[in-house]
XYZ file of C-alpha atoms in Angstrom:
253
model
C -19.708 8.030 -15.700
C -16.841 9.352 -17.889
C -17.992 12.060 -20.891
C -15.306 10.993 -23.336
C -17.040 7.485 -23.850
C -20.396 7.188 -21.328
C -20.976 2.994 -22.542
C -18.344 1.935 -20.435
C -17.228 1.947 -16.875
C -13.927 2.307 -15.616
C -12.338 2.148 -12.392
C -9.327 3.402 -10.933
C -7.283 1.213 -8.617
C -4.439 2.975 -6.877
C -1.916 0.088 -5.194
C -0.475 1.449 -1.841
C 1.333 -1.072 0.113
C 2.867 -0.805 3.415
C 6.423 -1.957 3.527
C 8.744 0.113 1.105
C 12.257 -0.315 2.350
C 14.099 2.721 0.198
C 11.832 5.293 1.059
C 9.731 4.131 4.187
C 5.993 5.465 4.230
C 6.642 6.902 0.708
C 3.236 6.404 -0.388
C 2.071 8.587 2.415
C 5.393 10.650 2.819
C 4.331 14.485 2.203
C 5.032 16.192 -0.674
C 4.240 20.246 -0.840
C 2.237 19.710 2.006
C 0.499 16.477 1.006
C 0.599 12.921 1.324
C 2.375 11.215 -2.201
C -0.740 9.207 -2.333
C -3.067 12.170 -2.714
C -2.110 13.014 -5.929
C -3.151 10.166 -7.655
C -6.761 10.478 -5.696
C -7.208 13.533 -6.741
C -5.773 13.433 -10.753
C -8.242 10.413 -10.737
C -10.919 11.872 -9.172
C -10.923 15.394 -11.264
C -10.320 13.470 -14.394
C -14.005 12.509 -14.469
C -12.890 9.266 -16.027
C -13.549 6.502 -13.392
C -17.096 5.617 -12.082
C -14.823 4.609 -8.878
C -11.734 5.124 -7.331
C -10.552 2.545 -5.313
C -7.189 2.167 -2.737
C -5.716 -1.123 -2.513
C -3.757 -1.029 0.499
C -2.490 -3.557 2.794
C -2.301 -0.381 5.919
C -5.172 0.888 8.113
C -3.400 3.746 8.498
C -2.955 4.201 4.716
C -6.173 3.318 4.257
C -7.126 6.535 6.820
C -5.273 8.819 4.737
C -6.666 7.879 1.013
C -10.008 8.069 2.532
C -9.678 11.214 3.917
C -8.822 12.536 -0.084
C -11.565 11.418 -1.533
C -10.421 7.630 -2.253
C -12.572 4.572 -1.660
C -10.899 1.541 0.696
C -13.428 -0.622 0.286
C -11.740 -3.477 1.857
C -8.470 -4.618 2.846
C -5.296 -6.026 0.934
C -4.734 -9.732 2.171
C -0.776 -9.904 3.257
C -0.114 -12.917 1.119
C -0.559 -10.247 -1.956
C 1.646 -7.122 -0.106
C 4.977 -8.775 -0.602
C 8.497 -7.221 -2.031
C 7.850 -9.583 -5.142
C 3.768 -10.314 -5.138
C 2.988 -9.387 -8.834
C 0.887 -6.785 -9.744
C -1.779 -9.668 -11.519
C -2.414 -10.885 -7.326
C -3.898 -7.527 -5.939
C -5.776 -6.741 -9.292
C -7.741 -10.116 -9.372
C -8.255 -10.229 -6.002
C -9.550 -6.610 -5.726
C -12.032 -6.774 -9.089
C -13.482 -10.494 -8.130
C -14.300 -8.866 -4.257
C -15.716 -5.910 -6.638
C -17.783 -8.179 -9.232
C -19.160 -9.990 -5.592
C -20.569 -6.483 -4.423
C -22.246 -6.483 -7.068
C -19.444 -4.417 -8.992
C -18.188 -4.712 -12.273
C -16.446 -2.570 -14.670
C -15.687 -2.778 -18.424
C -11.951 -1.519 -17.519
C -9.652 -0.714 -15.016
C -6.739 1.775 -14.841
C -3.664 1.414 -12.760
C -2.585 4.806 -10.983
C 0.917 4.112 -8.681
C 1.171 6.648 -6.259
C 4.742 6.926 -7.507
C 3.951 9.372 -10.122
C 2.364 12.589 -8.791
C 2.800 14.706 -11.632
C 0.309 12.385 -13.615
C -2.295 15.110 -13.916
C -6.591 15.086 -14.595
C -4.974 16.068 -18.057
C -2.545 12.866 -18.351
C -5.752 10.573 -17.389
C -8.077 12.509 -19.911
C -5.636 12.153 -22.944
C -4.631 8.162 -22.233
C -8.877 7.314 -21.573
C -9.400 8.791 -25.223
C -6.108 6.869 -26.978
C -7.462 3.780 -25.412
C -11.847 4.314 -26.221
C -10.287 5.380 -29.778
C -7.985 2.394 -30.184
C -9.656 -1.313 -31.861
C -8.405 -4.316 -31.348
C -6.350 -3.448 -28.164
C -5.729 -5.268 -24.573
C -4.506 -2.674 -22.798
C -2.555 0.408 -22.702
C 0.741 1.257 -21.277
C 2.487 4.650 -20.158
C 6.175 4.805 -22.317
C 8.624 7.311 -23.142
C 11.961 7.412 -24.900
C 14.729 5.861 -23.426
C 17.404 7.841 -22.270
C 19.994 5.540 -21.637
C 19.608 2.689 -25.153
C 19.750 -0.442 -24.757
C 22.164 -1.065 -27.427
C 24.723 0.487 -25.900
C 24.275 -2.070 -22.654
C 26.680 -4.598 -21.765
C 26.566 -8.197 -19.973
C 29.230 -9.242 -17.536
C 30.953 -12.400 -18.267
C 33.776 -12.893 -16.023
C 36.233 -10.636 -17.310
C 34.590 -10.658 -20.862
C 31.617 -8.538 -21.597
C 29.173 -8.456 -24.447
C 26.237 -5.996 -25.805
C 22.759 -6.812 -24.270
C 21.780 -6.657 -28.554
C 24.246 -7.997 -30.382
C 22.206 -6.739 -33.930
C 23.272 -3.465 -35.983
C 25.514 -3.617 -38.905
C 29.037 -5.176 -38.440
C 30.623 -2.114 -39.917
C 28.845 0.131 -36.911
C 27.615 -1.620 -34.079
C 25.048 0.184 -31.944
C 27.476 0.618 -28.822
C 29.940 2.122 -31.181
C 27.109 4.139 -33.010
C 26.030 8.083 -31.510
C 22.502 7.999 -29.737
C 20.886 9.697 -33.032
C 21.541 7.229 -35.255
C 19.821 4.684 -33.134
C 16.693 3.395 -33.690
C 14.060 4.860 -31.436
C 13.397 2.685 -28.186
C 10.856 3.498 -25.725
C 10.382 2.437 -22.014
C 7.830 1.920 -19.930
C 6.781 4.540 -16.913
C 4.514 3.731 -13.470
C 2.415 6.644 -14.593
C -0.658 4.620 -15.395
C -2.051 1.561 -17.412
C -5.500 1.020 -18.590
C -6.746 -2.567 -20.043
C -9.944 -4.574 -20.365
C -11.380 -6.423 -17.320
C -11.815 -9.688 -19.270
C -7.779 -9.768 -19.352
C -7.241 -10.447 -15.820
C -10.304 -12.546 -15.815
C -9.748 -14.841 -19.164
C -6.036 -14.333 -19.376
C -4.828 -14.021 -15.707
C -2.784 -10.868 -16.815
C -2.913 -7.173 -16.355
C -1.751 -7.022 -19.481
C -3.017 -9.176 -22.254
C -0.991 -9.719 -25.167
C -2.044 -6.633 -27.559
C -0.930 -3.445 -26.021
C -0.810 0.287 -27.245
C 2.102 3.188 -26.225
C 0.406 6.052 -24.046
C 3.707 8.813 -24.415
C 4.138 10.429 -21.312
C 5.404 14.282 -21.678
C 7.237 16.423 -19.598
C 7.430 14.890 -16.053
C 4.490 13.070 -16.324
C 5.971 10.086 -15.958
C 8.326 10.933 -13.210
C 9.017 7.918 -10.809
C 9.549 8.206 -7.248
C 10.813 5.190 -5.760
C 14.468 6.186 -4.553
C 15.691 8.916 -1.714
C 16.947 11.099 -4.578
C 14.331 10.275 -6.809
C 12.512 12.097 -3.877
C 14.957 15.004 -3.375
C 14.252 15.573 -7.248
C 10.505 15.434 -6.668
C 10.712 18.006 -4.166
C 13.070 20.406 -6.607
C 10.465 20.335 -9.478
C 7.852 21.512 -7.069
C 9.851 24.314 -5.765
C 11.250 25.379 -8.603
C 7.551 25.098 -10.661
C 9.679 22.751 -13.184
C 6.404 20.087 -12.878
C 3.334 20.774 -11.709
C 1.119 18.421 -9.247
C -2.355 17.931 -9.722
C -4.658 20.408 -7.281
C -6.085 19.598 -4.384
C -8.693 21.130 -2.764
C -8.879 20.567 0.914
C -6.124 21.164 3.348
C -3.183 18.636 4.155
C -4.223 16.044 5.921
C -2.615 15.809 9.781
């Protein structure tokens, strides 16, 4: 049980499908030595947060390697929920109603992609106490400031084009206006999400309706879904620009 708020349980579901076309194997690709996927079982695990961790993973072999870091698999991912396009609501119901069967039920649940390995024990710690401190919430969401605005986005209409917001005062547009002077607009990251069980349950969402910013810092929200989203990945690490969580058992072969 977590020490920042013992009266409820949360558990940590880490989604590792087989299947990714831009980076093949990425969630078991190595990083420094490890498999991407071991960072995220191991933040989770040192965090102290979850009373589980769990894998959902449509891959034996996948399944292999997050056991072998500490991760549970306690069953499979069906392949009607693995697709390109299967939303994220699928694998989450599916995986806390086999859960609640066992016997298992927890007050919350946290998404951890693999994605972002320089979400650290530190990252988990700090969004667990926004969200036990927080009243009146659904869930919480990883953001940080945009650095490309929306306002100063275009649609393509034939050989016309026109802002993605057309608001902003006639006399200054926002796509004729410099980035300070825009209002502050926030994204969101894959570093993690945390809402209430009775969402997916009672609202068939992972979501809800009511949701609070977690700000990422530094890299923690770092993405790695393309080849040079990779090649960057690998630069922080060598160059000590972002740290990865620790890990303390030798990389897995």
């Amino acid at each position: 049980m977590n020490s920042i708020n013992p009266t409820l349980s949360c558990v940590a579901l880490i989604p590792a499908r087989s299947g990714s076309k831009r980076v093949p194997d990425k969630n078991i690709k190595l990083l420094a030595g490890h498999p991407l996927i071991a960072y995220s079982v191991s933040a989770a695990l040192q965090s102290g947060v979850f009373a589980a961790v769990i894998v959902s993973t449509d891959s034996e072999r996948y399944a292999e390697v997050a056991r072998t870091y500490g991760a549970e698999v306690p069953f499979m991912r069906p392949a009607e929920y693995s697709g390109d396009t299967s939303p994220d609501i699928e694998w989450v119901e599916y995986t806390l109603r086999r859960l609640a069967a066992e016997g298992r039920r927890y007050d919350c649940f946290s998404i951890l992609r693999p994605t972002s390995p320089f979400r650290l024990p530190e990252t988990i710690q700090r969004a667990w106490a926004e969200f036990c401190g927080e009243i009146g919430v659904d869930s919480l969401r990883a953001v940080e400031k945009c650095s490309q605005h929306p306002g100063k986005m275009w649609v393509v209409r034939g050989r016309r084009i026109l802002p993605l917001l057309p608001i902003g005062p006639p006399d200054q547009p926002w796509h004729s206006s410099q980035y300070p002077a825009l209002p502050e607009v926030y994204v969101q990251n894959a570093s993690l999400e945390i809402a209430w069980s009775r969402v997916v349950f009672a609202e068939k969402t992972i979501a809800g309706t009511v949701l609070m910013p977690f700000l990422t810092q530094g890299h923690e929200g770092f993405d790695v879904n393309k080849p040079y989203d990779w090649e960057l990945a690998e630069h922080l690490v060598q160059t000590g620009s972002a740290l990865l969580p620790t890990i303390p058992r030798p990389a897995f072969r």
